[in-house]
Coordinates of C-alpha atoms in Angstrom, one line a residue:
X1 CA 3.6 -14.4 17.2
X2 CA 4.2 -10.8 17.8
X3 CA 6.4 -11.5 20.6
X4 CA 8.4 -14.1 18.3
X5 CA 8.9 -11.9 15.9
X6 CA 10.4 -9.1 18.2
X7 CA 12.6 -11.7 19.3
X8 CA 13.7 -13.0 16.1
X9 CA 14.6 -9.3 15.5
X10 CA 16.5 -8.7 18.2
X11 CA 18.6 -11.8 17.5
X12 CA 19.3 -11.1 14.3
X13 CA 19.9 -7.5 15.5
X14 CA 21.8 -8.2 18.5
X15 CA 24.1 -10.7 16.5
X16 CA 24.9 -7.8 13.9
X17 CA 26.0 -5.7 16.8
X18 CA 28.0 -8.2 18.6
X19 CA 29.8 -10.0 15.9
X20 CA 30.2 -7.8 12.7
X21 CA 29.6 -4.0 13.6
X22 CA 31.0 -1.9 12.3
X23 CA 31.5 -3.8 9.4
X24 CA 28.8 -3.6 6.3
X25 CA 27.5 -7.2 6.9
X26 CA 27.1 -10.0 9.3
X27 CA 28.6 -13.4 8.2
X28 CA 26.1 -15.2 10.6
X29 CA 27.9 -19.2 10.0
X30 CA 31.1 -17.8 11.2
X31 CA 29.8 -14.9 13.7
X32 CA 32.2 -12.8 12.1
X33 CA 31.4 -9.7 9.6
X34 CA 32.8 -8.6 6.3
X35 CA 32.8 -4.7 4.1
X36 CA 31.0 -5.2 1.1
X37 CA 30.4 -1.2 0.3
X38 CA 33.6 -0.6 -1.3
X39 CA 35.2 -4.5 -2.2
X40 CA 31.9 -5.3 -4.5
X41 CA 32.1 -5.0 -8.2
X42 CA 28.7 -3.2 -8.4
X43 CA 26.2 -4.4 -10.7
X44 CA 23.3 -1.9 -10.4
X45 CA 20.1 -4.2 -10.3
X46 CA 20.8 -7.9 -9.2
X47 CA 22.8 -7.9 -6.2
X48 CA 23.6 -7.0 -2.7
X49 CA 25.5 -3.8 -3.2
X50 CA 25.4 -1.3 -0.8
X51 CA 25.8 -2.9 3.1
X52 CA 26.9 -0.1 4.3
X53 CA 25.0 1.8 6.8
X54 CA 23.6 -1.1 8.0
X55 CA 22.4 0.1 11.6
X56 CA 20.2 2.6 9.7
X57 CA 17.9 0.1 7.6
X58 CA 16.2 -1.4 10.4
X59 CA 15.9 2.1 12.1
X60 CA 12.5 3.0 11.8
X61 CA 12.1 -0.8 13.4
X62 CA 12.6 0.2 16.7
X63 CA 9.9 2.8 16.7
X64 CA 7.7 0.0 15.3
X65 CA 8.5 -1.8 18.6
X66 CA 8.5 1.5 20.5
X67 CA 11.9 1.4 21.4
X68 CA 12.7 4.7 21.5
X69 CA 15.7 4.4 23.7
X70 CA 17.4 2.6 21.0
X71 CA 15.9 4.5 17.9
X72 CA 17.7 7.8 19.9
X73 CA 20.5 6.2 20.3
X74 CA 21.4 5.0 16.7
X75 CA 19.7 8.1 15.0
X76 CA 22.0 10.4 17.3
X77 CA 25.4 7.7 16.2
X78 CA 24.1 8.4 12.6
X79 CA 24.5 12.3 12.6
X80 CA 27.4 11.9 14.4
X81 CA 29.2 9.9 12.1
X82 CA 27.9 9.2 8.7
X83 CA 30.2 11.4 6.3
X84 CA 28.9 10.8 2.5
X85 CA 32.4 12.5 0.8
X86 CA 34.1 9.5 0.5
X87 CA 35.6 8.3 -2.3
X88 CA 33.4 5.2 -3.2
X89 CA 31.3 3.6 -6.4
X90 CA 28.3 3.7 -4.8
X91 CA 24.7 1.7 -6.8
X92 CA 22.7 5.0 -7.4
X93 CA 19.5 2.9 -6.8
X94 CA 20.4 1.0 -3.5
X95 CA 22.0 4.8 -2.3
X96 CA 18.5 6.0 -2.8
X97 CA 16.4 3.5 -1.7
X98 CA 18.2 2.1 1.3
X99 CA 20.1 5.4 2.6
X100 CA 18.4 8.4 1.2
X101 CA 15.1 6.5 1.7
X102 CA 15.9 5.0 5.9
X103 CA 17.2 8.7 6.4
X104 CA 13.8 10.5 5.6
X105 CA 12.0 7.7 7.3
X106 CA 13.9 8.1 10.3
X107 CA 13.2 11.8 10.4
X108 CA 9.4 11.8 10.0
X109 CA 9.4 9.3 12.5
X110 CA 11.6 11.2 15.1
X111 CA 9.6 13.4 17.2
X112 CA 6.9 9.8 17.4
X113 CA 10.3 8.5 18.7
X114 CA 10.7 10.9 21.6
X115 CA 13.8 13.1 19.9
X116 CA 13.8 16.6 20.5
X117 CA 13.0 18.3 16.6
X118 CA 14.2 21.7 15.7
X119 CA 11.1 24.3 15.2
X120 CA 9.8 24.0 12.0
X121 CA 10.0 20.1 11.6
X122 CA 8.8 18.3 10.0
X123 CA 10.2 21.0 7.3
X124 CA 14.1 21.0 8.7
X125 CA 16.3 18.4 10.9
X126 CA 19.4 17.1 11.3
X127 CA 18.1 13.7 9.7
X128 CA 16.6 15.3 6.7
X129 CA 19.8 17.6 5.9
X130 CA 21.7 14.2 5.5
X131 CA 19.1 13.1 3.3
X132 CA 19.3 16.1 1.0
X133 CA 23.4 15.7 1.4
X134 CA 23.1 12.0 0.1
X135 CA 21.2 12.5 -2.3
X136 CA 22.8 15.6 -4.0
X137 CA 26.1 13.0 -4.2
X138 CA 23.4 11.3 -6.8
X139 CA 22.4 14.1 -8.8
X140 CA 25.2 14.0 -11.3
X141 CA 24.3 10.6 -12.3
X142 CA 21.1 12.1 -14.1
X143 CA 23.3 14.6 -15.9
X144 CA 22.2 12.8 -19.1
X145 CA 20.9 13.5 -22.8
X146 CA 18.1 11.4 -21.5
X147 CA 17.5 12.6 -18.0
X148 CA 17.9 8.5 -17.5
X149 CA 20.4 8.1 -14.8
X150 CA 23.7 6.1 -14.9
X151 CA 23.7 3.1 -12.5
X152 CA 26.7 3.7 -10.3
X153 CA 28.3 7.1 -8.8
X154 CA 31.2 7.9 -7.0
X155 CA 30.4 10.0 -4.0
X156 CA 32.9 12.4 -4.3
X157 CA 33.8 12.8 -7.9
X158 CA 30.6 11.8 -9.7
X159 CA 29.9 9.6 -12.6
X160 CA 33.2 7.8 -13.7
X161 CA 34.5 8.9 -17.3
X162 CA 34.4 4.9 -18.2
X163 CA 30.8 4.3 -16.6
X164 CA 28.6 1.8 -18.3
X165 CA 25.5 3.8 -20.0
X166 CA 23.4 0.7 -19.7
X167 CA 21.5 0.1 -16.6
X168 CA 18.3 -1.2 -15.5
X169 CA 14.3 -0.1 -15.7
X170 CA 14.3 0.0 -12.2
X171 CA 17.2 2.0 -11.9
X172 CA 15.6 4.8 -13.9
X173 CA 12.5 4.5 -12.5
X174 CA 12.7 4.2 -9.0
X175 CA 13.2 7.5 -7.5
X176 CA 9.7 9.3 -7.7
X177 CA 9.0 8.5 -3.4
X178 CA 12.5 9.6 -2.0
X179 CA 12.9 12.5 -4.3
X180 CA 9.6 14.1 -4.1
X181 CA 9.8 13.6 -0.3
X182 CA 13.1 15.5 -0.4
X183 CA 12.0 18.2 -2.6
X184 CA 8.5 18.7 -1.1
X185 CA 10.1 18.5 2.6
X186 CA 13.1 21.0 1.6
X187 CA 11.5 23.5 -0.9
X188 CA 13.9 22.6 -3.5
X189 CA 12.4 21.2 -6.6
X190 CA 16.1 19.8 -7.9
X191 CA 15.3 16.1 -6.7
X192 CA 11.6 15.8 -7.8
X193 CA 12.6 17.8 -11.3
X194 CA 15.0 14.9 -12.0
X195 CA 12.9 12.1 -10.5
X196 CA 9.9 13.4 -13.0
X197 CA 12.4 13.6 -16.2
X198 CA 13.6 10.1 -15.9
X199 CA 10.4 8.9 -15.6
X200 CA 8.9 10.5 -18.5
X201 CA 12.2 9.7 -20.7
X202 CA 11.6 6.3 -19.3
X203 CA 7.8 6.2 -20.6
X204 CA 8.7 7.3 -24.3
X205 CA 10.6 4.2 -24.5
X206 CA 7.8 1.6 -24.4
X207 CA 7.4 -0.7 -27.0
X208 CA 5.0 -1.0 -29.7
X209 CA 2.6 -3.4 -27.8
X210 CA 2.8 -1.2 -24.3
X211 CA 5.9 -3.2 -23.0
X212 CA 9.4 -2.3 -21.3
X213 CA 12.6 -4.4 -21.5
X214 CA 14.7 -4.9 -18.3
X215 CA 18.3 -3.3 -19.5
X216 CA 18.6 0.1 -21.4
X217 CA 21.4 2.4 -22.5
X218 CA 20.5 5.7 -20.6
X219 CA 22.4 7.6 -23.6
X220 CA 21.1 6.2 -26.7
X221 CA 17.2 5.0 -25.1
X222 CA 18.1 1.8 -26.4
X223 CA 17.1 -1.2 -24.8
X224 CA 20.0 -4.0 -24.0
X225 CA 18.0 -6.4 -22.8
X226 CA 14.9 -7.0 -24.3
X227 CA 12.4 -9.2 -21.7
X228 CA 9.3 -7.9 -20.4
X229 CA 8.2 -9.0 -17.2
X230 CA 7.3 -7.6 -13.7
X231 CA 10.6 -9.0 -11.6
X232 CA 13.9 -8.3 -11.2
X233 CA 15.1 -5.1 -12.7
X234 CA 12.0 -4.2 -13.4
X235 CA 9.6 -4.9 -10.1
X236 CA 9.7 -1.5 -8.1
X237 CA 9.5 0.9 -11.3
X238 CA 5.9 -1.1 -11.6
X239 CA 5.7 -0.3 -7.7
X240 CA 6.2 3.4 -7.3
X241 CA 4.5 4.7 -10.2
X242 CA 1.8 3.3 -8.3
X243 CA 2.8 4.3 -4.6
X244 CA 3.7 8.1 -6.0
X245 CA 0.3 7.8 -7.4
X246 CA -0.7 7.7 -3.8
X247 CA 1.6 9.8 -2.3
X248 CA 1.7 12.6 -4.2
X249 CA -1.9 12.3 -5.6
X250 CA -0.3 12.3 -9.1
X251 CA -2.9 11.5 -12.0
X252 CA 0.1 11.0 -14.6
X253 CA 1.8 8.5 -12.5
X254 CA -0.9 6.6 -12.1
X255 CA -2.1 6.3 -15.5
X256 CA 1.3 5.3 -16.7
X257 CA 0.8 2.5 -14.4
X258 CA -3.0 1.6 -15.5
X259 CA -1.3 1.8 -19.3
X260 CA 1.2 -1.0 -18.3
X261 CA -0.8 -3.5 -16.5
X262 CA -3.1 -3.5 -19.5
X263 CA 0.0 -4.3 -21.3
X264 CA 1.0 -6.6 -18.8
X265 CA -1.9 -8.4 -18.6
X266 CA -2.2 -9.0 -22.0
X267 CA 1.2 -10.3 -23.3
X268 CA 2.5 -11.5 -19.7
X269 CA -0.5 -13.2 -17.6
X270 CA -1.1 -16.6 -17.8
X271 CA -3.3 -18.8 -15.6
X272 CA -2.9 -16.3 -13.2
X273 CA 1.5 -16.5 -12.8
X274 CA 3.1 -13.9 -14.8
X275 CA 5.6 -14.8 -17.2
X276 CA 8.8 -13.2 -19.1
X277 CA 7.8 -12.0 -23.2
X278 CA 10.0 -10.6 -25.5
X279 CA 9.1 -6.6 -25.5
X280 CA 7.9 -6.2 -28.8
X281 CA 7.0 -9.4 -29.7
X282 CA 4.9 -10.7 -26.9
X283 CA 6.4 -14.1 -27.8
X284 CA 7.2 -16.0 -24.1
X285 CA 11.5 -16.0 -23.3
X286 CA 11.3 -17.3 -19.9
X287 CA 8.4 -19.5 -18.4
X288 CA 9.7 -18.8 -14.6
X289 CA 8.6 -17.1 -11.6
X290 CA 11.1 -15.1 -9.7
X291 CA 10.8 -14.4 -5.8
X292 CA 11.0 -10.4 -6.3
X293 CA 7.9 -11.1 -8.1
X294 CA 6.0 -12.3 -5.4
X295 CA 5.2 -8.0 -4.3
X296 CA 2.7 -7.8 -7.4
X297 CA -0.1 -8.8 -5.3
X298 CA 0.0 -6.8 -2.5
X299 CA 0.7 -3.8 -5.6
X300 CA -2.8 -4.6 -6.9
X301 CA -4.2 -4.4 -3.7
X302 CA -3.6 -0.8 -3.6
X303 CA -5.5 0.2 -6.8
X304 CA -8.8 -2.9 -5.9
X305 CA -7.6 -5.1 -8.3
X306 CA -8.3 -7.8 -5.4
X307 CA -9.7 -11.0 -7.1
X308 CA -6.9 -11.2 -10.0
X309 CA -4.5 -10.3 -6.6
X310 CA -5.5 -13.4 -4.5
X311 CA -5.7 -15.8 -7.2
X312 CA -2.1 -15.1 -8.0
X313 CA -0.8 -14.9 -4.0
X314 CA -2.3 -18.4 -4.3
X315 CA -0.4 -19.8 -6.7
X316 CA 3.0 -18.0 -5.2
X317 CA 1.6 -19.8 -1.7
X318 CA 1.4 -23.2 -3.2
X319 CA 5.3 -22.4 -4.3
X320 CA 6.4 -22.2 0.1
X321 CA 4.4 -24.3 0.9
X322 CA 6.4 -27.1 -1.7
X323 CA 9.7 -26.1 -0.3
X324 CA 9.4 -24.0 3.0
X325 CA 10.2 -21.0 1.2
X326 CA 10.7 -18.9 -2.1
X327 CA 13.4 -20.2 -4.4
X328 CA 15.2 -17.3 -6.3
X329 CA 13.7 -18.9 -9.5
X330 CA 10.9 -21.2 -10.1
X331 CA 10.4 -23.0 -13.5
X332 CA 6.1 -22.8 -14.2
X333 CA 5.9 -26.0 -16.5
X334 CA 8.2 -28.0 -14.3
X335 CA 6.4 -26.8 -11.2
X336 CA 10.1 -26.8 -9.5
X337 CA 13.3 -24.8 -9.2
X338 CA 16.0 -23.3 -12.0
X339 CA 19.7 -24.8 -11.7
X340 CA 21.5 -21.9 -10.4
X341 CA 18.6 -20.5 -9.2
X342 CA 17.5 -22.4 -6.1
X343 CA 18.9 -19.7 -3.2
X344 CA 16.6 -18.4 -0.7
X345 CA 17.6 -15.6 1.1
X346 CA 15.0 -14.5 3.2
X347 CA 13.4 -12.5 0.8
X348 CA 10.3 -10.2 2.1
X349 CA 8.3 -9.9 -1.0
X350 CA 5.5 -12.8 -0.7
X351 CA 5.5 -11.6 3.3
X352 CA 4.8 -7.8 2.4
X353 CA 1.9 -9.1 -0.2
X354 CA 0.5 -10.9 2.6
X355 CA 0.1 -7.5 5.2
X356 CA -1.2 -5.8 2.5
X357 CA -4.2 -8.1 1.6
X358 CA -4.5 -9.2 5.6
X359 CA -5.7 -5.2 5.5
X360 CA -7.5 -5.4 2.7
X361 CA -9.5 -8.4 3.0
X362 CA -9.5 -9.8 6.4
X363 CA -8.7 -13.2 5.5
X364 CA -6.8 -15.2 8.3
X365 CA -4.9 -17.3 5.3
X366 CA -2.7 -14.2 5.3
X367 CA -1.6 -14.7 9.1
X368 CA -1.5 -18.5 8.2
X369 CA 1.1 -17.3 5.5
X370 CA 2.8 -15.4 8.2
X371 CA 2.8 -18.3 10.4
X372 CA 4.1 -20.3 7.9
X373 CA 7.4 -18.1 7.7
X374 CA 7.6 -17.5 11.6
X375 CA 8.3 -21.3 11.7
X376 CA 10.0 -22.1 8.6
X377 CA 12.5 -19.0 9.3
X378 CA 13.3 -20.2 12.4
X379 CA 13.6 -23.9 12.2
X380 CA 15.9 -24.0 8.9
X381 CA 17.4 -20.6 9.1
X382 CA 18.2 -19.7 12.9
X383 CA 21.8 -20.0 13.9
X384 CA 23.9 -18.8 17.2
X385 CA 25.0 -15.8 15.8
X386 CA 21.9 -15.0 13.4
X387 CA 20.0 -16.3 10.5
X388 CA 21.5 -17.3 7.5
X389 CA 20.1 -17.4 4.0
X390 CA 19.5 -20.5 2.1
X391 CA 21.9 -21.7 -0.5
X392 CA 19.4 -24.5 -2.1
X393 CA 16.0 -24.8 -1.0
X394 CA 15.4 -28.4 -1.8
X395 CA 18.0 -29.0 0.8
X396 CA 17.8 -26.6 2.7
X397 CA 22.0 -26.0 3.3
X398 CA 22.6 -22.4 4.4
X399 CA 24.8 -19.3 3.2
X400 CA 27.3 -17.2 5.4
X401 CA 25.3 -14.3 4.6
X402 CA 22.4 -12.5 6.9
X403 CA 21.4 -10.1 3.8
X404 CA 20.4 -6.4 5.0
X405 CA 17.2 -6.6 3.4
X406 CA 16.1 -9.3 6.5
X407 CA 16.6 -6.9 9.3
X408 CA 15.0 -3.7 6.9
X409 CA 12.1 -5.5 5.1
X410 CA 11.4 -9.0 6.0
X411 CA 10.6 -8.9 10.3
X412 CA 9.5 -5.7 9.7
X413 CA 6.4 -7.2 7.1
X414 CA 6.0 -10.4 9.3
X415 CA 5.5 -7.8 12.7
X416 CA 3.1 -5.6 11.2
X417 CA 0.9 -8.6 9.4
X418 CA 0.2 -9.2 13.5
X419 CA 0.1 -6.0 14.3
X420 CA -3.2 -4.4 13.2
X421 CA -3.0 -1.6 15.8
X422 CA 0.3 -0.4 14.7
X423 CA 0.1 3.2 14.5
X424 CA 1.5 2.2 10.7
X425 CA -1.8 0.8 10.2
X426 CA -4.0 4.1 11.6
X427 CA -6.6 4.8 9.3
X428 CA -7.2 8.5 10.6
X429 CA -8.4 8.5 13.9
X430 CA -4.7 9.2 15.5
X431 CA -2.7 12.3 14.7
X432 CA -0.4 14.6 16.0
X433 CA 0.2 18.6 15.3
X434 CA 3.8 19.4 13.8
X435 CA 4.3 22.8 13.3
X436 CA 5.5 23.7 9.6
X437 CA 6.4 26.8 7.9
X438 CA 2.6 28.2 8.0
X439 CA 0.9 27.2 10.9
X440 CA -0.3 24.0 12.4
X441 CA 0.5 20.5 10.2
X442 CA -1.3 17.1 11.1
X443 CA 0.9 14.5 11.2
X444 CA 0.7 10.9 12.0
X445 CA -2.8 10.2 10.8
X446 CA -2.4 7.0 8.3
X447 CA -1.7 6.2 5.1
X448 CA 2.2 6.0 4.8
X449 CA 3.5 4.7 2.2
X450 CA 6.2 2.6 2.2
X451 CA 9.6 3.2 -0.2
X452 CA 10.8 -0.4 -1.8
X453 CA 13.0 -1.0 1.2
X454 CA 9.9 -0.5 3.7
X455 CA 10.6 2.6 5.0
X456 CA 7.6 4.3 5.8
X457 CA 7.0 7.9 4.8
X458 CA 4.7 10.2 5.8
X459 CA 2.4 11.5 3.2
X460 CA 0.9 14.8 5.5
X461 CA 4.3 15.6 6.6
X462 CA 4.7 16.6 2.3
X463 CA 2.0 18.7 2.4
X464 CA 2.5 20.3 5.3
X465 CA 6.2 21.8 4.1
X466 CA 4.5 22.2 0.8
X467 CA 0.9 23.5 1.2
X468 CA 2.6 27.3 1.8
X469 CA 4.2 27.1 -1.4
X470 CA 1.5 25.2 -3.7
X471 CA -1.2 28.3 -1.7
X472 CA 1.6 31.1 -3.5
X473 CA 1.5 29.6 -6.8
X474 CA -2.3 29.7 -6.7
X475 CA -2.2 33.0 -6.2
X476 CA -0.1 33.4 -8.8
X477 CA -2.2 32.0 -11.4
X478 CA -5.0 33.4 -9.9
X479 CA -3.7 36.6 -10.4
X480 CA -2.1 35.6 -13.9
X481 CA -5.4 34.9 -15.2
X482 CA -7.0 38.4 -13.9
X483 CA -4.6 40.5 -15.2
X484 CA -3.3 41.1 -18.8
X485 CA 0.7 41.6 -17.3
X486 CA 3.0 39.6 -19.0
X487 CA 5.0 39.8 -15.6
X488 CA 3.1 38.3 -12.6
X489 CA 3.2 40.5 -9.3
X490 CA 5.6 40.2 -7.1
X491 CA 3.6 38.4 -3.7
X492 CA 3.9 38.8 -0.4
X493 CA 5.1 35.1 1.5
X494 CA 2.4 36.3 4.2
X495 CA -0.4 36.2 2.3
X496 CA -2.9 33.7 2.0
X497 CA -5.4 32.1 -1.0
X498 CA -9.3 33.3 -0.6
X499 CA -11.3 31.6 -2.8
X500 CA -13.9 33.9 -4.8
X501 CA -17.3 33.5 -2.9
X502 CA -19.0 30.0 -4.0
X503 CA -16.3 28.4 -5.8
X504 CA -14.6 25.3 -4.5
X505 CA -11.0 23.5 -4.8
X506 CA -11.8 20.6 -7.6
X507 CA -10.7 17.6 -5.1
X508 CA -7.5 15.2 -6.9
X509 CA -8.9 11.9 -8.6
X510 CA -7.2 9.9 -5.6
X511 CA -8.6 11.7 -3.2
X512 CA -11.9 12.8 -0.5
X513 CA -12.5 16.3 -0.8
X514 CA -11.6 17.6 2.6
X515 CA -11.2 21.4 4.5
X516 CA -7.4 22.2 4.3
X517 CA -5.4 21.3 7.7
X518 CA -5.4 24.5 9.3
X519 CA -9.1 25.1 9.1
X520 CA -10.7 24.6 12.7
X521 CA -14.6 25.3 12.6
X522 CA -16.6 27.6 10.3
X523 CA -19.9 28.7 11.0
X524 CA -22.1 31.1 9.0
X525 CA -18.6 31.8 7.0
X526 CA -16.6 33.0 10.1
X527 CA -13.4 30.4 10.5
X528 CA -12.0 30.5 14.2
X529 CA -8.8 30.0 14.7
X530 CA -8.1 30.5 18.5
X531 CA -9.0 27.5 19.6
X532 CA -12.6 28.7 20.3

């Protein structure tokens, strides 16, 4: 099936490349392609909206595979033609997550790849500069009362005079991964200070019984649109309070998180599927499952909540296995799909749930999952000149659309449910040595975390730019607390922390205590550092 897979990429790829590049998308019925960045009227949280850059989503792909020949070759077309000062509406969410998001995935992953990295990465690079330059075109949409961000930006003059204040919960929340990577990788605190703010403004606005709506007015904190639920517009707020939990080893975010799902659990869960509720109320608005929900499992399988997890993977099984895939909506009482609402269009979702519980639990009906889509995909789906989403399920007639997110997220979850060995999988016995701002970094050595469009970031590669700077502002309190001064000293950047003799570091709540990375061997208190 791996092989398959990497075939049914390349197809898809190949098809792209030879029928609709450079255009934003492929139109895989007709083999032609179409621009979709600047003709769509963007709608921040329930379309397709920003196609553009499309060679860079499935970047990190080809590494996957370990092709590096190709992973050099578009990463080097990247730098030397992506120019963000263009005078586009741009979906601040899909910029991030897509753009800002492939871009720092691409760099962590680039020295892996065989690309020749400046000294000092994973701390500077070409890649990473046009991270940071993509996503300072989206810092003026936070330039809020709220510190809530506007849901669309133009890349060269900012937030339009006329811009709608009213966006959705996950376009507030959805920024914590990228931003703190950016700010943490670059030593500037900009990206993770606005990241933080939204969040928190975003936290204050929770309703009575624990609850967030799906629409707010970033201006006023009011919500629009008043249904509760964990799918669209809403889904990967849920998801990186709980992955920058992780990341960033961030206590706050992930009791925000353990707050909601109590909420969620209480006013939302039924029978194990997870319904819509009005906010405040708890009363039930809309009795349906939605495909974006279909993630939630393989979300509670990062914090052990694996029994309530595979009861409800279950239930969104029984769904593709009724019609060959996920319909966009799925009515719960009827037990079949919405009018309006019967599109499938190659969605990863249920596939990404399934390679996280495969590595949590084992269980081959995860690969039987993955079979299940292998086949499907490819007999309803595959045509010449690509694969085309699916306009009605129950029929199966197809779109002339091959959405981005099929080349980024959905081969990309399929490949590494087969792929246990993929470095992507290492649980800590593989690493390499990057060489950071102070000294030695290890790099490589598991648990990445990936961003809502399945990039992969590196969570070492943070502390290693980082760990000089958090050391200096230890010292700084350290020395705050010994002395009277109002004004702290000034430090030397050379100097190092020394713990007073006997005391330890108290070790995060998400985390093993462990020796920091540049500590080799101590014996009898003597630390060698030569290589001795």
């Amino acid at each position: 099936y791996l092989e398959k897979i990497k075939s049914m990429f390349y197809h898809a790829y190949n098809s792209y490349l030879d029928h609709a590049y450079p255009y934003d998308e492929l139109r895989p019925l007709t083999c032609d392609g179409q621009d979709t960045w600047g003709s769509l009227s963007f709608n921040t949280c329930d379309n397709e909206l920003l196609n553009g850059l499309p060679i860079l989503l499935p970047l990190c792909f080809f590494q996957i595979l370990g092709n590096h020949t190709e992973f050099q070759r578009v990463a080097t077309l990247l730098q030397d033609t992506v120019d963000f000062d263009i005078d586009v509406n741009a979906s601040v969410f899909e910029t991030n997550i897509r753009v800002v998001g492939g871009l720092l995935s691409a760099h962590l992953l680039s020295k892996r790849a065989g690309m020749e990295v400046e000294p000092g990465w994973p701390c500077s690079g070409p890649l990473l500069r046009m991270a940071e330059d993509a996503a300072r075109k989206l810092l003026p949409a936070f330039q809020t009362p709220t510190g809530m961000p506007y849901g669309t930006v133009n890349l060269l003059r900012g937030v339009n005079p006329t811009e709608t204040p009213v966006t959705c919960t996950a376009g507030v929340g959805t920024f914590i991964l990228e931003f703190s990577a950016l700010s943490r990788l670059t030593g500037d605190p900009v990206f993770e200070d606005v990241a933080r703010k939204a969040l928190r403004s975003l936290w204050k606005t929770r309703s009575e019984i624990g609850l967030v709506g799906n629409h707010i007015d970033v201006l006023s904190k009011k919500w629009v649109a008043q249904d509760a639920g964990i799918g669209a517009g809403v889904d990967s707020y849920f998801e990186y309070l709980v992955k920058g939990s992780i990341m960033l080893q961030d206590e706050e975010l992930l009791s925000m998180f353990l707050e909601y799902d109590k909420a969620i659990k209480n006013y939302t869960k039924f029978d194990d599927w997870y319904l819509w509720v009005q906010m405040h109320k708890g009363t039930v608005s809309m009795p349906v499952f939605q495909s974006l929900e279909a993630f939630w499992p393989g979300l509670q399988s990062l914090i052990g909540e694996l029994d309530s997890a595979l009861r409800t993977f279950h239930n969104y099984y029984t769904v593709w296995r009724q019609f060959g895939g996920l319909p966009e909506f799925y009515s719960i009482p009827q037990g079949y799909t919405v009018d309006k609402r019967e599109g499938y269009p190659l969605r990863p979702e249920l596939i990404e749930s399934a390679m996280y519980l495969y590595k949590a639990t084992g269980d081959h009906t995860f690969l039987q999952l993955g079979r299940d889509a292998v086949e499907s995909i490819e007999k309803i789906t595959r045509v010449p000149c690509g694969y085309a989403s699916v306009k009605d399920i129950r029929d199966h007639k197809l779109d002339n659309r091959m959405e981005s997110f099929f080349l980024a997220e959905t081969i990309k979850y399929l490949y590494l449910l087969f792929d246990p060995d993929n470095f992507l999988h290492n649980s800590g016995l593989d690493f390499e040595l990057g060489t950071g701002p102070s000294e030695d970094c290890v790099l490589g050595a598991g648990g990445y975390i990936f961003n809502t469009e399945a990039h992969p970031l590196d969570p070492a590669a943070l502390h290693c730019c980082s760990r000089k700077q958090e050391e200096r502002r230890e010292l700084q309190d350290i020395l705050l607390n010994l002395s009277d001064e109002t004004e702290p000293p000034i430090m030397d950047p050379s100097e190092s922390i020394a713990l007073k003799p006997g005391s330890r570091r108290k070790a995060p709540l998400l985390s093993c205590p462990m020796q920091p990375f540049s500590a080799r061997l101590a014996v009898m208190g003597q630390v060698f550092t030569d290589g001795t």
